[in-house]
CSV table of C-alpha atoms in Angstrom, one decimal:
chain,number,residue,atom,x,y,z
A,290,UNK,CA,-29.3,105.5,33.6
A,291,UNK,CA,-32.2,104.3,31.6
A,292,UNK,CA,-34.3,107.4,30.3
A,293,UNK,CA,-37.6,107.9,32.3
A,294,UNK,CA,-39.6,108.4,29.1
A,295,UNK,CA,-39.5,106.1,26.2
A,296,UNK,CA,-38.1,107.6,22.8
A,297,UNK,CA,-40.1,106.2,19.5
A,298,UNK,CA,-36.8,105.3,18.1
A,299,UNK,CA,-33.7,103.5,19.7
A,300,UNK,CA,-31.8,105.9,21.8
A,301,UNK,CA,-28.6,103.7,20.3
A,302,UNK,CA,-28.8,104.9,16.9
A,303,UNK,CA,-27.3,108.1,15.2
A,304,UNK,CA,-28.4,111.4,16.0
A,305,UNK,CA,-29.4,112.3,12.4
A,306,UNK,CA,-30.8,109.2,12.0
A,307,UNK,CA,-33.4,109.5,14.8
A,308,UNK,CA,-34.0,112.6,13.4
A,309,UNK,CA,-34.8,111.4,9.6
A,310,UNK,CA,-36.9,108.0,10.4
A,311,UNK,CA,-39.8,109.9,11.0
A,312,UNK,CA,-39.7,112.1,7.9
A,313,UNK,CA,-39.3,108.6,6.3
A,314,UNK,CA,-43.5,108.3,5.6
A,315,UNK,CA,-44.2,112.0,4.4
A,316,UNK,CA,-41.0,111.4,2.0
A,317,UNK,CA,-42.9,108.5,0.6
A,318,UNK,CA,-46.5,110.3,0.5
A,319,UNK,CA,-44.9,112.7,-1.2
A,320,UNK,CA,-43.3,110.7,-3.4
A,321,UNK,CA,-46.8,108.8,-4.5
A,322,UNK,CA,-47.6,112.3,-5.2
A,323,UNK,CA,-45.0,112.8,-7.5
A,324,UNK,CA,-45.7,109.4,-9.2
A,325,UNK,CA,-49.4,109.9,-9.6
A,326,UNK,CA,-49.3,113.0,-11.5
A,327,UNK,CA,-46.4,112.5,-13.6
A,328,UNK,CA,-47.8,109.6,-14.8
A,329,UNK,CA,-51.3,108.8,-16.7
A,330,UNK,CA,-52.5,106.0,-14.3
A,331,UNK,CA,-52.7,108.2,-11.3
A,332,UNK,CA,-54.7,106.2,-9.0
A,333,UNK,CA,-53.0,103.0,-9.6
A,334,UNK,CA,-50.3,104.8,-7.5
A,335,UNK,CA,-53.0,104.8,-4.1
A,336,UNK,CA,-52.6,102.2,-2.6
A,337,UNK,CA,-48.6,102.8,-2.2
A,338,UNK,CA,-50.0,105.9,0.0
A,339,UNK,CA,-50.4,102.1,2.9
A,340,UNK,CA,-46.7,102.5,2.9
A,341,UNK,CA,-46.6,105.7,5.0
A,342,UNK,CA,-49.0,104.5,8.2
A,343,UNK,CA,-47.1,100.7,8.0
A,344,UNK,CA,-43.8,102.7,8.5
A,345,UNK,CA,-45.2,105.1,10.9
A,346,UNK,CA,-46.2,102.5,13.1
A,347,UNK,CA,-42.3,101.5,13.9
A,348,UNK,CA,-41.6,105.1,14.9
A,349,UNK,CA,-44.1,107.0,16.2
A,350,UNK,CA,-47.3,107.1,18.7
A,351,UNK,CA,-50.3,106.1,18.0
A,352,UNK,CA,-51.5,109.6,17.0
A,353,UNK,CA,-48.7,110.2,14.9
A,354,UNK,CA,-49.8,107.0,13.0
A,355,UNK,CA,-53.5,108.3,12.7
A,356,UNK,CA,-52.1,111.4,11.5
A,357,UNK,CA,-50.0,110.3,9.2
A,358,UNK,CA,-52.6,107.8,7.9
A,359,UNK,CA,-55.2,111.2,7.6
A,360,UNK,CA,-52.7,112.6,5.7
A,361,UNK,CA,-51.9,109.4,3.3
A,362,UNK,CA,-56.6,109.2,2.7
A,363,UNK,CA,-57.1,113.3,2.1
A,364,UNK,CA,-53.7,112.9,-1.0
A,365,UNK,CA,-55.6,109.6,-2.2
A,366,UNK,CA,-58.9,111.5,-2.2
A,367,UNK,CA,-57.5,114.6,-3.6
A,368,UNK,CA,-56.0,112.1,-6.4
A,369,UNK,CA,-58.8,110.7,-7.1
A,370,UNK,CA,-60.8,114.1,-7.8
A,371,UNK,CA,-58.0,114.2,-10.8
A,372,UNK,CA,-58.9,110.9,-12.9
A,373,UNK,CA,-62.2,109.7,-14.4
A,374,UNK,CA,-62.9,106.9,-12.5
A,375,UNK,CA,-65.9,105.8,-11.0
A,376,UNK,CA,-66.6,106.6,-6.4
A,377,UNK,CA,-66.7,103.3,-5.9
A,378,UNK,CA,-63.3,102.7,-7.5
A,379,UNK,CA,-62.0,105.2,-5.7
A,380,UNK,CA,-63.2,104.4,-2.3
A,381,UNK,CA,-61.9,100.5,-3.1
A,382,UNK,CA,-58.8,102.1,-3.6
A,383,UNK,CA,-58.5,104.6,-0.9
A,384,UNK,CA,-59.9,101.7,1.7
A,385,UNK,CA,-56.2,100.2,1.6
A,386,UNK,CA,-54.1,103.2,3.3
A,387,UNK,CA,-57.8,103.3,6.0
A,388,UNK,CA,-57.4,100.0,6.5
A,389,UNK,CA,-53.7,100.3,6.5
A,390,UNK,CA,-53.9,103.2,9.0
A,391,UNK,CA,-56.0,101.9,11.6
A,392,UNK,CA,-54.2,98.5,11.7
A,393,UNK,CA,-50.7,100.2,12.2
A,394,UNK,CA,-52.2,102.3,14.8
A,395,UNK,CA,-53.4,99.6,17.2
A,396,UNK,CA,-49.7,97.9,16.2
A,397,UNK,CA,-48.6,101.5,17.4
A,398,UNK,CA,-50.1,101.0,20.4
A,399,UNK,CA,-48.7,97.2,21.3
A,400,UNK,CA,-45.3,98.2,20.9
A,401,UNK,CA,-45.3,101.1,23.0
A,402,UNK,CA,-46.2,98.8,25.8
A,403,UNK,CA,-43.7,96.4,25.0
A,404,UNK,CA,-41.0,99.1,25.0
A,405,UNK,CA,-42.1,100.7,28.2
A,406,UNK,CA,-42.2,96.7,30.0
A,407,UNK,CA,-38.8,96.6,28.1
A,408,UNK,CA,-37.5,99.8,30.0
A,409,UNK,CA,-38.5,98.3,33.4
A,410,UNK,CA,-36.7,95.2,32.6
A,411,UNK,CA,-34.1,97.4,31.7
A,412,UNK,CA,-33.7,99.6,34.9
A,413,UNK,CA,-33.6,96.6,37.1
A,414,UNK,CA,-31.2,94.9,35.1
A,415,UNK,CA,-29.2,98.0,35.6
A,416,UNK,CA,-30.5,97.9,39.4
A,417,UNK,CA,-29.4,94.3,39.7
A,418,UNK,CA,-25.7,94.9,37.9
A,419,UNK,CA,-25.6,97.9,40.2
A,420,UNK,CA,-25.6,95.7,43.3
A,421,UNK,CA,-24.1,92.7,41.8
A,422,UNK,CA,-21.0,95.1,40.5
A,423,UNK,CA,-20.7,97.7,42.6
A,424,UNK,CA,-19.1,100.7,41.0
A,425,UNK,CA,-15.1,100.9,41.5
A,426,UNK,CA,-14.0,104.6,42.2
A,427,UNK,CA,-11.5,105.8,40.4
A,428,UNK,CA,-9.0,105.9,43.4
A,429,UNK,CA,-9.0,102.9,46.3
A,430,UNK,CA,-6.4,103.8,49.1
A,431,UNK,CA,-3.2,104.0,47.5
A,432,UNK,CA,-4.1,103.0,44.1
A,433,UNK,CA,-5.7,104.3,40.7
A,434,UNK,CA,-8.6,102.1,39.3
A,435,UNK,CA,-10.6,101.7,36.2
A,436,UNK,CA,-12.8,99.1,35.4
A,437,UNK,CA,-14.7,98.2,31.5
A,438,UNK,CA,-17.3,95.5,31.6
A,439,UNK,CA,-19.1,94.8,29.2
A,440,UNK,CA,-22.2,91.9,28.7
A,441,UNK,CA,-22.6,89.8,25.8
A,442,UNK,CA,-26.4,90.4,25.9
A,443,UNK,CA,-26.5,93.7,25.1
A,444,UNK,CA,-30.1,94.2,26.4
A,445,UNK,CA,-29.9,92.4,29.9
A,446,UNK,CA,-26.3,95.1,30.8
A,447,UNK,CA,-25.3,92.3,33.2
A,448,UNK,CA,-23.6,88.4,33.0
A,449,UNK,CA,-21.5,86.1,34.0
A,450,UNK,CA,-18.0,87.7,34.6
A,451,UNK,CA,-17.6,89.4,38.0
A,452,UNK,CA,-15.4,91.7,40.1
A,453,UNK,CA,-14.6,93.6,42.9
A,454,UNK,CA,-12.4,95.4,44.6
A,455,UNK,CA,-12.1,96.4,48.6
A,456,UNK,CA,-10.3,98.1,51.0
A,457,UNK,CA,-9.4,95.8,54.1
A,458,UNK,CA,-7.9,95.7,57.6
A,459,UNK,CA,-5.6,94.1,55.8
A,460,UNK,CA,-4.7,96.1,52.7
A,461,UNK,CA,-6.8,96.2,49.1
A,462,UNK,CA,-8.0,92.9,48.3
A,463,UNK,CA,-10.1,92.3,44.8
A,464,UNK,CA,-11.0,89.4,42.5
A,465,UNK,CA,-12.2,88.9,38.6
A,466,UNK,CA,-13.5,86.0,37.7
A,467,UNK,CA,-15.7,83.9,35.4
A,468,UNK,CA,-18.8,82.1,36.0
A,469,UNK,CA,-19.5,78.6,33.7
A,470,UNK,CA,-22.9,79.3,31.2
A,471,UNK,CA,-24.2,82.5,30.9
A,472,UNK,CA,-27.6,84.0,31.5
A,473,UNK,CA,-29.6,84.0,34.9
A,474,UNK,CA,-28.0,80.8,36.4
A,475,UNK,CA,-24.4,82.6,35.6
A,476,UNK,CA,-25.3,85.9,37.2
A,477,UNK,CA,-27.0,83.9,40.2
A,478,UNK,CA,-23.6,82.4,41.1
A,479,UNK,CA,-22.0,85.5,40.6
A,480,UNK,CA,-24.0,87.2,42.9
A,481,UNK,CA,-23.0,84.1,45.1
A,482,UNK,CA,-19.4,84.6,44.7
A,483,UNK,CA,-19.1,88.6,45.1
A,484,UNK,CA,-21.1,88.1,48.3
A,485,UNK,CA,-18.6,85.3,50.0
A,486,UNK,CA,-15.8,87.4,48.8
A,487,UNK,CA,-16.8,90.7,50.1
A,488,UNK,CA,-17.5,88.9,53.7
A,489,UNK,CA,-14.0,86.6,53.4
A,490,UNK,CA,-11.9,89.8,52.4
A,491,UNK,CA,-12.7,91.5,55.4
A,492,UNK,CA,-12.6,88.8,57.9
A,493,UNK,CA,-9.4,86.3,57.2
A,494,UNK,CA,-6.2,87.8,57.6
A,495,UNK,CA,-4.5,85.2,54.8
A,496,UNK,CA,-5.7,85.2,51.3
A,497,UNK,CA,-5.8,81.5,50.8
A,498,UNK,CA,-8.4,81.2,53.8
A,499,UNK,CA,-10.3,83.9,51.8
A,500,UNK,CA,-10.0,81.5,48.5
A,501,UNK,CA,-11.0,78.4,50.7
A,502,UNK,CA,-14.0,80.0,51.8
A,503,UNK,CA,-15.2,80.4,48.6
A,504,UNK,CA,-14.5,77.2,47.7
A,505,UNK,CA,-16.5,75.7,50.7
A,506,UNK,CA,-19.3,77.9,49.6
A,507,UNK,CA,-19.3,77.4,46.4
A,508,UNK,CA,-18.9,73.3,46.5
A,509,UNK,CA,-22.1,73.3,48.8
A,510,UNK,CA,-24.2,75.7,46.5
A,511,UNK,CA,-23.6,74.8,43.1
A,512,UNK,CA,-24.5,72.0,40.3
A,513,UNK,CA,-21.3,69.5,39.8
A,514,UNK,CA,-20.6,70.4,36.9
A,515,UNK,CA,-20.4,74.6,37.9
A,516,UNK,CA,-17.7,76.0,38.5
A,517,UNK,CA,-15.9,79.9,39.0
A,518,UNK,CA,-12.4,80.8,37.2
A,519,UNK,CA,-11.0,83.2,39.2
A,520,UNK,CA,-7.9,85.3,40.2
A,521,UNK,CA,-7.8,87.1,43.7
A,522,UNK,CA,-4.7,89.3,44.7
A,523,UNK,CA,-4.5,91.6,47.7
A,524,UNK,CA,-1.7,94.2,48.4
A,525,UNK,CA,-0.7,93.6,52.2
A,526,UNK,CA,1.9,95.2,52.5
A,527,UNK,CA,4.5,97.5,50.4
A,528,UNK,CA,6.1,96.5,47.5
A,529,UNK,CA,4.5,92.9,47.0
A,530,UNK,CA,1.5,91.4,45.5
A,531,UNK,CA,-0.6,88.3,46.6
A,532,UNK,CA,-2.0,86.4,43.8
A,533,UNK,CA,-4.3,83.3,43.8
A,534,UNK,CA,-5.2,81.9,40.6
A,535,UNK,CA,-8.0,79.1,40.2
A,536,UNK,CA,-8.1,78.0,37.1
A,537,UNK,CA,-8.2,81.6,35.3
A,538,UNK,CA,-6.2,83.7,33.2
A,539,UNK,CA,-3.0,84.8,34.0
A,540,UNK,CA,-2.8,88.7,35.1
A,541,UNK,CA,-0.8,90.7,33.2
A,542,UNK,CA,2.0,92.9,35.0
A,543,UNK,CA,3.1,96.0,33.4
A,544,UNK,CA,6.7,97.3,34.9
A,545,UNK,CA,9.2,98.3,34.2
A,546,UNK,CA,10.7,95.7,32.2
A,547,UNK,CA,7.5,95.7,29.8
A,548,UNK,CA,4.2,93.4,30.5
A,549,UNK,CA,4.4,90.4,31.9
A,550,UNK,CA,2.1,87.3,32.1
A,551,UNK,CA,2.2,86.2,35.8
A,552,UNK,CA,1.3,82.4,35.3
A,553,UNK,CA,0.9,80.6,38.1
A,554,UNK,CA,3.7,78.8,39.6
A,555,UNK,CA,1.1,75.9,40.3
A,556,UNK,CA,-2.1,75.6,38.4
A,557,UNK,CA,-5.2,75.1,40.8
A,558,UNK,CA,-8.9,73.8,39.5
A,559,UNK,CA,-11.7,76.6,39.6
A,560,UNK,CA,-13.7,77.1,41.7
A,561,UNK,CA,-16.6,74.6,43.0
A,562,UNK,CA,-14.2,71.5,41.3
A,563,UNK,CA,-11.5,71.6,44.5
A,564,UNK,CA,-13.9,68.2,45.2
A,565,UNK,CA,-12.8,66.4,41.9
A,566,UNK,CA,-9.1,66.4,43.0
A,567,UNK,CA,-6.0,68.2,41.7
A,568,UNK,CA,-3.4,70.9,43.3
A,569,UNK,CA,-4.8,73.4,46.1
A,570,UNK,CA,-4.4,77.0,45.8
A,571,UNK,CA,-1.3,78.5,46.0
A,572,UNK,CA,-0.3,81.9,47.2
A,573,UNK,CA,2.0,83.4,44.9
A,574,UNK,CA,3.7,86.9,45.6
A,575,UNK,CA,5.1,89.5,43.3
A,576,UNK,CA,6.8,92.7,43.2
A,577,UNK,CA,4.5,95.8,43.2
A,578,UNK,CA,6.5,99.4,43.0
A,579,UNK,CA,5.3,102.8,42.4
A,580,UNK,CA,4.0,103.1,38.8
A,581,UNK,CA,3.6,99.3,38.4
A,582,UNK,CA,0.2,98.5,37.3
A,583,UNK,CA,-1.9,95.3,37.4
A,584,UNK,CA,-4.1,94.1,34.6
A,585,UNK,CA,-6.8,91.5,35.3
A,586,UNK,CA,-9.5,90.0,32.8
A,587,UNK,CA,-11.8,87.5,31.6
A,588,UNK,CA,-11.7,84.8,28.8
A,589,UNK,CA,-14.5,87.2,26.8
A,590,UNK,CA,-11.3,89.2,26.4
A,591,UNK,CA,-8.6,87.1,25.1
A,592,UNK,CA,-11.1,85.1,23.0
A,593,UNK,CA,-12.4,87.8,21.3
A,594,UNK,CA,-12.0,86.9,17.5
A,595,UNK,CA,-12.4,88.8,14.2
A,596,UNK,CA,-13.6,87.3,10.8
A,597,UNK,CA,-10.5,85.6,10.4
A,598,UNK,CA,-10.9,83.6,13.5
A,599,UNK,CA,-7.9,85.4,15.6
A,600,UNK,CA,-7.9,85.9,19.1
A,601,UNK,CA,-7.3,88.7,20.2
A,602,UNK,CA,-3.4,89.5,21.2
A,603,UNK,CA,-4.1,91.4,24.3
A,604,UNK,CA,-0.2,90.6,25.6
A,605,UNK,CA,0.7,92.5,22.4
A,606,UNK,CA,-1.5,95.3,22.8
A,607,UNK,CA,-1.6,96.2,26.0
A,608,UNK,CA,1.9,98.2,25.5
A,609,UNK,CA,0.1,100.4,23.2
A,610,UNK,CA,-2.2,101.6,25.2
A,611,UNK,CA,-0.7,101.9,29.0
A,612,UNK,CA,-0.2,104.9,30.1
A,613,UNK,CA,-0.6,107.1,34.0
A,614,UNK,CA,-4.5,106.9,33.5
A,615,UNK,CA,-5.7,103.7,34.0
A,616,UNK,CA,-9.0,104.8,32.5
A,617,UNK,CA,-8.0,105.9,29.1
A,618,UNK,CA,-6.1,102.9,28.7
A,619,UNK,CA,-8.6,100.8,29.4
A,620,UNK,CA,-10.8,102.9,27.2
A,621,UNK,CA,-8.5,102.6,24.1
A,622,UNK,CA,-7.9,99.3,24.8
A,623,UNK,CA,-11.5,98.2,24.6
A,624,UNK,CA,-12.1,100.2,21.7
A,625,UNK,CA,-9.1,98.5,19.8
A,626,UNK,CA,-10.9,94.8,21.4
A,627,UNK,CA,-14.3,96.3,19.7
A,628,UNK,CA,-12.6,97.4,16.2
A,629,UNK,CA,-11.3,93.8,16.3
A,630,UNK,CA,-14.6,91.8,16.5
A,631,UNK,CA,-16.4,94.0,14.5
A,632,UNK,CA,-18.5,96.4,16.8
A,633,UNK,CA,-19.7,93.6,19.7
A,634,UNK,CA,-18.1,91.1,21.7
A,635,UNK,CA,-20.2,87.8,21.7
A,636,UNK,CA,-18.8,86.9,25.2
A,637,UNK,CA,-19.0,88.7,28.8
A,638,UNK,CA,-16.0,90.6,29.2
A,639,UNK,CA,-14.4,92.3,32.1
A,640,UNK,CA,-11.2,94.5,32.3
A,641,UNK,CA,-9.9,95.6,35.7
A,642,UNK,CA,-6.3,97.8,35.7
A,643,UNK,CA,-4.9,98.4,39.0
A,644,UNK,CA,-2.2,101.2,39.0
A,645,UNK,CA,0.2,102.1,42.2
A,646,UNK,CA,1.5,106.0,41.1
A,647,UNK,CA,5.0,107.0,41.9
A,648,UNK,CA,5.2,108.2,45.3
A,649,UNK,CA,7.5,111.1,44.5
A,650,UNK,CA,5.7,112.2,41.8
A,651,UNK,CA,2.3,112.5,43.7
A,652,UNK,CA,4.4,114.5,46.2
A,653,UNK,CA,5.7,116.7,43.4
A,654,UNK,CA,2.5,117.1,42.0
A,655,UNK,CA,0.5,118.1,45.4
A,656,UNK,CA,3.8,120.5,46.3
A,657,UNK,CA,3.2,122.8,43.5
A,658,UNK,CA,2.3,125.6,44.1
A,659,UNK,CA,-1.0,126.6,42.3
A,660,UNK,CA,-1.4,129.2,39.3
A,661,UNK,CA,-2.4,132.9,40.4
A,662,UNK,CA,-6.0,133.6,39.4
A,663,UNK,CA,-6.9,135.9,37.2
């Protein structure tokens, strides 16, 4: 959550580094100091003493910018009581930090009312992705889930990729996807898109009359040339997953026999272009065991480059990273995706891992017997 009081600095940057940026004008004040008396033309040295207030004025409060500008006049006036010069060139030269002063107070001022409309903005951004992507638990039903999402606008916390996942009268049903564009527009249809889904999941028994509902949704709401890639599976029953792919990237299946792109047998258009022609959805089932685990995405992922223009490999990586806990390997696989481009993605990105655990061993594990207390 978005603090309730503003900091002067950005809560994003290093501890220490917080902690130094406002030492930064004393440091120089006292540094002026230093300059002025080691050298013979002391006051030629003042009006560096504007430097302090100037940087003052991107840290702290207004006060703290009329103190530090209070400090900056009494060293220029205690400087000047050293040379020979004139009042009136001193008070010439001491007028630069005043003037200085008072000007990066009132800029003080201004920014800490942008930053506190900023931090409303913020909170219902955060409000909006909050209801827009509802928060996945860490266990649906049956399954383990972890979910990494991050926007290429840093500052909005919300875009254009989407998900969900749901329990249903007729097993878990979820979907990742992709909205066309980015910015308002792209979390509008989103928004659009999560809200058919959530509706269709619970009420049609088949997942391709879930998919077609969306698609008669989305063909009524959206521009022509809009459209959703999408992938939405559902787990009826034991031992299979549904799969219906429009237009998106293929999940990947980790088994067994390694990880597995699951391409679909018959490639569909996204969603909102059914009109335009082309194959229909298909429904295409595959095995699901105990410890298999499901890994869905968007394109932000897989077309994540670095300075050399690579993608990124996520088929090769993924086997690094899997493990039982579908959260840390999401985690160290989005920090491995973050070392590759260099610190932030440019694109929306969404990861969604779906794990089954091993029957047995969730037996084994709730049979044993607990360690005597001390």
């Amino acid at each position: 959550m978005f603090p309730a009081r503003l900091r002067p600095s950005d809560p994003d940057q290093p501890v220490a580094r917080r902690h130094l940026a406002p030492a930064v004008p004393v440091i120089i004040i006292c540094g002026v100091i230093l300059l002025a008396l080691a050298t013979s033309e002391g006051l030629a040295w003042l009006p560096l003493l504007a430097v302090g207030p100037a940087l003052a004025a991107a840290q702290c409060g207004p006060y703290g910018v009329i103190r530090i500008g209070l400090l900056a006049v009494a060293v220029g006036a205690f400087l000047g009581t050293q040379g020979v010069e004139p009042m009136r060139t001193q008070a010439i030269l001491l007028a630069t930090p005043a003037a200085v002063s008072l000007a990066s107070c009132g800029a003080s001022a201004l920014r800490r009312r942008r930053e506190r409309v900023l931090a409303d903005v913020r909170s219902v951004a955060e409000a909006a992705q909050n209801a827009l992507l509802k928060p996945v638990p860490s266990r649906v039903g049956q399954f383990q889930v972890a979910v990494r999402y991050s926007a290429a606008a840093a500052e909005a916390r919300v875009g254009g990729d989407l998900y969900a996942l749901l329990p249903t009268p007729y097993g878990i049903r979820l979907i990742v996807g992709d909205v066309r564009g980015k910015g308002l527009p792209a979390v509008s249809t989103a928004a659009l898109v999560l809200g058919v889904f959530r509706e269709a999941a619970y009420d049609e028994p088949d997942l391709l009359d879930v998919v077609a509902r969306m698609e008669r949704s989305l063909s009524r709401n959206l521009a022509p040339d809009d459209f959703v890639t999408a992938v939405v599976a559902g787990y009826p029953s034991d031992g299979r997953m549904e799969l219906v792919n429009c237009g998106h990237a293929p999940p990947l299946l980790v088994g067994e026999s390694g990880v597995i792109a699951v391409e679909p047998t018959r490639p569909a258009p996204p969603l909102g272009l059914a009109s335009l022609g082309g194959d229909l959805p298909s429904l295409q089932v595959v095995p699901f065991a105990g410890g298999d685990q499901l890994l869905l995405y968007t394109d932000g992922v897989i077309e994540a480059r670095d300075r050399g223009r690579e993608y990124f490999p996520l088929l090769e990586r993924v086997p690094r990273h899997v493990c039982d806990e579908p959260s840390r390997t999401l985690a160290s696989l989005h920090d491995e995706l973050l070392t590759h481009v260099g610190g932030r993605l440019h694109d929306d990105a969404a990861l969604l891992l779906l794990r089954k655990p091993v029957l047995g061993a969730v037996r084994a594990a709730a049979d044993m017997p607990s360690a005597p207390s001390a």
